[in-house]
Short mmCIF file of C-alpha atoms in Angstrom, two decimals:
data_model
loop_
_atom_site.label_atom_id
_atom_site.label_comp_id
_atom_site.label_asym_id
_atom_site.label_seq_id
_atom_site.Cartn_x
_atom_site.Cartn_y
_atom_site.Cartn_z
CA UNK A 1 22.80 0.42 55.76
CA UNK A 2 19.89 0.46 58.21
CA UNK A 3 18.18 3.53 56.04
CA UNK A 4 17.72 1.06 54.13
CA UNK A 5 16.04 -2.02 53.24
CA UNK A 6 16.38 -3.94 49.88
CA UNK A 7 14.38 -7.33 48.71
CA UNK A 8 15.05 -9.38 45.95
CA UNK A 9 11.88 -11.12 44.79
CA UNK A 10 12.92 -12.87 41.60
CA UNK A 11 13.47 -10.46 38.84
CA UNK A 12 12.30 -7.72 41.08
CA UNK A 13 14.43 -5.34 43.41
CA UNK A 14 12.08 -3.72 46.28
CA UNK A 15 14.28 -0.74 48.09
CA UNK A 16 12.50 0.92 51.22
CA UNK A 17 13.83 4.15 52.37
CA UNK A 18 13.40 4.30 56.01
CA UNK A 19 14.79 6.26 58.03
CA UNK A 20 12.50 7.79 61.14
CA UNK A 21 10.92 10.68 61.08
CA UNK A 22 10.25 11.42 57.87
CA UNK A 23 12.37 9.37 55.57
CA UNK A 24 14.86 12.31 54.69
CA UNK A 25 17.98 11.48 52.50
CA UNK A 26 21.22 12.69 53.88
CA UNK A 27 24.70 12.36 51.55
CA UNK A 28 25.27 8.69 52.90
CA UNK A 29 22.30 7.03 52.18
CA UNK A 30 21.86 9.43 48.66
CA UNK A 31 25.01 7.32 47.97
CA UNK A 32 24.00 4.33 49.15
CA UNK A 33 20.89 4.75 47.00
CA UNK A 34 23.45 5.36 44.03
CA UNK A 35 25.20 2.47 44.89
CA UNK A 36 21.51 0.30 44.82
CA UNK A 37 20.44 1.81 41.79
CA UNK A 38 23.70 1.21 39.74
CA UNK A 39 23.41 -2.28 40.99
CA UNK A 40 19.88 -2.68 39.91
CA UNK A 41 21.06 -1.53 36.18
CA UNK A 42 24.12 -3.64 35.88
CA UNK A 43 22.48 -6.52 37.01
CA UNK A 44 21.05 -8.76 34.50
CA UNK A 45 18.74 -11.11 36.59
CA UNK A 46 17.18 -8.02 37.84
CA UNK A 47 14.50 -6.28 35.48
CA UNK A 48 12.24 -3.69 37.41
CA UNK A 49 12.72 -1.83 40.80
CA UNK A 50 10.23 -0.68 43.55
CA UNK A 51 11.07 2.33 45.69
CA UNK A 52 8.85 3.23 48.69
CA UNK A 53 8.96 4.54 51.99
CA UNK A 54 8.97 2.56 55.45
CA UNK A 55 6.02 3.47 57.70
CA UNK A 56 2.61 4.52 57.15
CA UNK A 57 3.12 8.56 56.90
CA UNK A 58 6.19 9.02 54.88
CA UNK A 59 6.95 8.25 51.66
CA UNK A 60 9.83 10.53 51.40
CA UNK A 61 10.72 14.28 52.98
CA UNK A 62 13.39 14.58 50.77
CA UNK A 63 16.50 16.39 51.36
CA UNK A 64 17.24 16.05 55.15
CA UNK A 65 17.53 19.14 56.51
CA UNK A 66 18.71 18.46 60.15
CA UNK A 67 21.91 16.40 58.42
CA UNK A 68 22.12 19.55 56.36
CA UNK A 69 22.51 22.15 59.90
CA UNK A 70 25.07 19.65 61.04
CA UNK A 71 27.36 20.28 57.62
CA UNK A 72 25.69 18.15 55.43
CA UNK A 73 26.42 20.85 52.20
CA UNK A 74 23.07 21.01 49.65
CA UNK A 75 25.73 20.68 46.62
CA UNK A 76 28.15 18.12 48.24
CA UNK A 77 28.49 14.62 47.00
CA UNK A 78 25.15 12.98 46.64
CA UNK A 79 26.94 9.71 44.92
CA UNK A 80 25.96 7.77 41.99
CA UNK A 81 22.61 8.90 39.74
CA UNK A 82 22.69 12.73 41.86
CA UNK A 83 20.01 12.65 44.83
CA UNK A 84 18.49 9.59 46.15
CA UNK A 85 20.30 7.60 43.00
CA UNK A 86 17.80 8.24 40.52
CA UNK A 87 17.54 11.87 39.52
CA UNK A 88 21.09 11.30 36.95
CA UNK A 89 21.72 7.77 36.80
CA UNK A 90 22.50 7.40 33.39
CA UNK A 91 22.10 4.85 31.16
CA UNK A 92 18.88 3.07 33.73
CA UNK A 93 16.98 1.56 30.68
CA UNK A 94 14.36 -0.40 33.31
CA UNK A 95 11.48 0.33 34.79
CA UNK A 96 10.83 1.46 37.90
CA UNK A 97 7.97 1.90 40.08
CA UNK A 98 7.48 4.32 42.66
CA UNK A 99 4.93 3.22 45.39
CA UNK A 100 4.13 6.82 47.11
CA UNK A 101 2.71 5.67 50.92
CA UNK A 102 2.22 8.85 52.45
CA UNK A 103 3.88 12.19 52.40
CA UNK A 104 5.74 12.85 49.32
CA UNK A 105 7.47 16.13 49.16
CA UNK A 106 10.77 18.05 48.01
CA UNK A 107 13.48 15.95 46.84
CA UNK A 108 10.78 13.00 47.57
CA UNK A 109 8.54 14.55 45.05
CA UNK A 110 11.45 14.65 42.79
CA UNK A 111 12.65 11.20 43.41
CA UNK A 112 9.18 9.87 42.66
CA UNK A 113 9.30 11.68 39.47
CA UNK A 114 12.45 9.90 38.51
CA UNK A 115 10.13 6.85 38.45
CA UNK A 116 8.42 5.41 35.27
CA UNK A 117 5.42 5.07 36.97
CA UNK A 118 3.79 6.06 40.11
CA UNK A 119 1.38 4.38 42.60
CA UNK A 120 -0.35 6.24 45.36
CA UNK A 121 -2.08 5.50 48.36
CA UNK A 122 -5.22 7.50 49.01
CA UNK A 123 -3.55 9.26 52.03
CA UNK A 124 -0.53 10.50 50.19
CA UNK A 125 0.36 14.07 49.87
CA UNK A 126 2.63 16.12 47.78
CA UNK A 127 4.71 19.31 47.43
CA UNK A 128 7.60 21.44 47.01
CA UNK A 129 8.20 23.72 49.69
CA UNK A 130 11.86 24.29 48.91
CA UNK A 131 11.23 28.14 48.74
CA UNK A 132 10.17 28.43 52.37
CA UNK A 133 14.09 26.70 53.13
CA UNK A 134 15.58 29.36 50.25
CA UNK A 135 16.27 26.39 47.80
CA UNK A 136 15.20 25.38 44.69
CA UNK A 137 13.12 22.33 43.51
CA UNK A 138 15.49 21.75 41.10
CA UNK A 139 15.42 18.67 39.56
CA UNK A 140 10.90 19.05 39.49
CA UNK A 141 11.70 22.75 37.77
CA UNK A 142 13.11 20.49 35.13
CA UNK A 143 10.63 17.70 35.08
CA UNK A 144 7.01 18.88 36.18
CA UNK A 145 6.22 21.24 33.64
CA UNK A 146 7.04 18.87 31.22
CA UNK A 147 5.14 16.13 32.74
CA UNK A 148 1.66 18.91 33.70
CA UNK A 149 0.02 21.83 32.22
CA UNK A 150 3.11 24.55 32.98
CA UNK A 151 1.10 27.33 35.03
CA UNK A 152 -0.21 24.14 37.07
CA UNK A 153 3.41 23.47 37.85
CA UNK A 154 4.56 27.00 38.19
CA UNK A 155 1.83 27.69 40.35
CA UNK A 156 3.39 24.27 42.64
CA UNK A 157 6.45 25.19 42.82
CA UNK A 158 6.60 28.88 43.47
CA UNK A 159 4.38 28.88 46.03
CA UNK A 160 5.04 25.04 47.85
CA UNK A 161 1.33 24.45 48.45
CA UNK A 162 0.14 20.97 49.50
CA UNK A 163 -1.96 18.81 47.22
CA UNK A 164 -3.72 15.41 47.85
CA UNK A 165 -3.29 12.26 46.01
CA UNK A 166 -6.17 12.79 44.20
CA UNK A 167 -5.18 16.19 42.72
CA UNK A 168 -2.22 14.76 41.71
CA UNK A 169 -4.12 12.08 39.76
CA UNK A 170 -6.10 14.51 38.27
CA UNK A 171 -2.89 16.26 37.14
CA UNK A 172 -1.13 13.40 35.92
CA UNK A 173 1.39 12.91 38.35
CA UNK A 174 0.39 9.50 39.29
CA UNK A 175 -1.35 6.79 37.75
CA UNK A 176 -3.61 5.01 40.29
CA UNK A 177 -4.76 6.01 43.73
CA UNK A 178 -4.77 2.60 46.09
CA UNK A 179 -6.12 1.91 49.74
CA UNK A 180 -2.98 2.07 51.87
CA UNK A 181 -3.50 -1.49 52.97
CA UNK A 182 -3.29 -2.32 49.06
CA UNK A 183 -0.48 -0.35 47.55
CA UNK A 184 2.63 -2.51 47.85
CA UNK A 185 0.64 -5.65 46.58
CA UNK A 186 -0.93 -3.54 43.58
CA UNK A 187 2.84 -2.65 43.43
CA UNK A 188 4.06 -6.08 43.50
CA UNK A 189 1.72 -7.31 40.73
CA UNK A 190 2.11 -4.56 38.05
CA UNK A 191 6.32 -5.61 38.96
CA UNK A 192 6.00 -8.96 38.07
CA UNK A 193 4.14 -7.94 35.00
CA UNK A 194 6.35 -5.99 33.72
CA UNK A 195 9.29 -8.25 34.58
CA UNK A 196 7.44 -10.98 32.16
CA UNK A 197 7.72 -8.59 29.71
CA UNK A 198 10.48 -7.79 27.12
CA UNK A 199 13.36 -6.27 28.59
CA UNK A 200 15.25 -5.29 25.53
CA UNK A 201 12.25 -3.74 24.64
CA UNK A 202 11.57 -1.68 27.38
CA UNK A 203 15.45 -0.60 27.48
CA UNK A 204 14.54 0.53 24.16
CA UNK A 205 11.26 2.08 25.09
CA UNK A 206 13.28 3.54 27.88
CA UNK A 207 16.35 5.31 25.58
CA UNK A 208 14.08 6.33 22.94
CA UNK A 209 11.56 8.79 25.45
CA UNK A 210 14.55 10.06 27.67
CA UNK A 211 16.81 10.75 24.11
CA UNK A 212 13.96 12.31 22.37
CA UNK A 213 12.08 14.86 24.90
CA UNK A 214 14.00 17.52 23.47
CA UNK A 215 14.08 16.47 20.20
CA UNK A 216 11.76 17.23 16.95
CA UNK A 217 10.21 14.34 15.76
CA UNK A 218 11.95 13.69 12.55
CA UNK A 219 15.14 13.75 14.03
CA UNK A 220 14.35 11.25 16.76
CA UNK A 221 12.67 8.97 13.89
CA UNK A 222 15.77 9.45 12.07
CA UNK A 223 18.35 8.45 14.56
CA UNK A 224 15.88 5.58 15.27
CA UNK A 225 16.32 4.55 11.45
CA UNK A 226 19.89 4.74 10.79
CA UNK A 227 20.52 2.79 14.27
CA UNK A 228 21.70 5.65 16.61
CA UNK A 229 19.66 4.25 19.84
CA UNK A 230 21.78 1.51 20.77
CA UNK A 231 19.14 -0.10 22.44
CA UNK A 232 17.09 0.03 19.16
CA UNK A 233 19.88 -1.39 17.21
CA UNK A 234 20.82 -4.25 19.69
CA UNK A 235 16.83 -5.14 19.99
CA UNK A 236 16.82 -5.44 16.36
CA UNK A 237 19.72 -7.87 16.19
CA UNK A 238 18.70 -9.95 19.17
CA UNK A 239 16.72 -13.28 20.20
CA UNK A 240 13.89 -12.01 21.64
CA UNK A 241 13.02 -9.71 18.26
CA UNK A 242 12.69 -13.15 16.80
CA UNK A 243 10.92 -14.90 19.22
CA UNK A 244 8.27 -12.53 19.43
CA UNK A 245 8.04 -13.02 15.64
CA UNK A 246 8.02 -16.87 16.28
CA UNK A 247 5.55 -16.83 19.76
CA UNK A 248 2.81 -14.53 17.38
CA UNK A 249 3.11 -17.11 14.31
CA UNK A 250 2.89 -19.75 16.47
CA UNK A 251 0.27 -18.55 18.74
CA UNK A 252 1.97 -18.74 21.55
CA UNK A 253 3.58 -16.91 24.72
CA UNK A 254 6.97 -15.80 24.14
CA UNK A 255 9.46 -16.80 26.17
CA UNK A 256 11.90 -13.41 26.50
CA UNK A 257 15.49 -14.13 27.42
CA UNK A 258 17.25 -10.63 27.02
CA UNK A 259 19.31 -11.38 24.41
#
């Protein structure tokens, strides 16, 4: 759909949300997004995703609220992975980047916090101002005070005050701060980095932090060592395991196929 645009660069999927204004998600393109995303994880060629916004200002305004007055309903059918095809996608054991290139707020906030890790450029702006609409955040009243000191995030979400990008770093919420004109490459590079990398294990990295956030340690360490992360168990069993064995003895590169 014309919300959106999708690149494949190699082992990379790139998926721009734009839609003008303010990049908004209505119920079509959530599901469209769910449709991407699912598509990204089933595939086996591809091994890390980009999500950004089109346009300098936006990154994402989240839920659109216009579609919303015309009958969009707040709890109808977002599709695939809940809102934006992210937030509930289960099973997404790859990593993906969020490249934040302008105003990030709401459910835009919340999809970049479905990300693994998050770029921003120095003009970027967040919040969550779904109290001034009578909503909840609900999704980032989940995540964020798990993610920041809680009365940082309490104080963010009940009263929807704007921060800049470098707050946010401060906080946590993102990793690096970029020039504008240097985000999507920065973006592009860490990408290709990653897809170099392991895959099996990063799907294992992946399974073992989203299983175990509400877990006490020994019983994630014990499900890792009687082979309850299935990821775990088929990294243990596979090619690569050995090949990063073999590349380290043989002081070498490994070569990782994903199997």
């Amino acid at each position: 759909m014309e919300a959106l645009k999708i690149e494949r660069r190699g082992a990379v999927l790139e998926v721009t949300l734009d839609r003008p204004k303010a990049n908004a998600i209505d119920l079509e393109t959530s599901r469209a997004m769910g449709e991407i995303f699912t598509g990204f994880r089933d595939d086996p060629d591809l091994r890390v995703a980009i999500i950004t916004g089109g346009g300098p200002k936006f990154f994402c305004a989240g839920w659109d609220l216009k579609a919303a007055a015309g009958g969009d309903a707040v709890d109808g059918n977002y599709g695939r992975g809940g809102f934006g095809g992210l937030q509930e996608l289960r099973g997404l054991n790859k990593p993906v980047i969020a490249a934040v290139n302008g105003i990030c707020c709401g459910g835009g906030f919340e999809l970049a916090l479905s990300a693994d890790i998050i770029l921003a450029a120095e003009h970027a702006t967040f919040a969550l101002p779904e109290i001034r609409s009578g909503t909840v955040a609900d999704a980032a009243s989940i995540r964020l005070p798990k993610r920041i000191p809680y009365h940082i995030a309490m104080e963010m979400l009940l009263t929807g005050r704007w921060f800049d990008a470098e707050e946010a770093h401060r906080w946590g919420v993102v990793n690096r701060i970029l020039p504008a004109d240097r985000l999507m490459a920065e973006a592009r590079i860490l990408a290709d980095d990653l897809a170099a990398g392991p895959p099996l294990v990063f799907a294992a990295i992946k399974e073992i932090v989203r299983e175990a956030e509400d877990m006490k340690f020994q019983d994630a360490m014990n499900r890792i060592t009687r082979s309850q992360f299935e990821t775990v168990e088929r990294l243990y069993r596979s090619e690569d395991q050995l090949e990063g064995a073999r590349a380290f003895a043989e002081k070498r590169d490994p070569v990782w196929k994903g199997r």
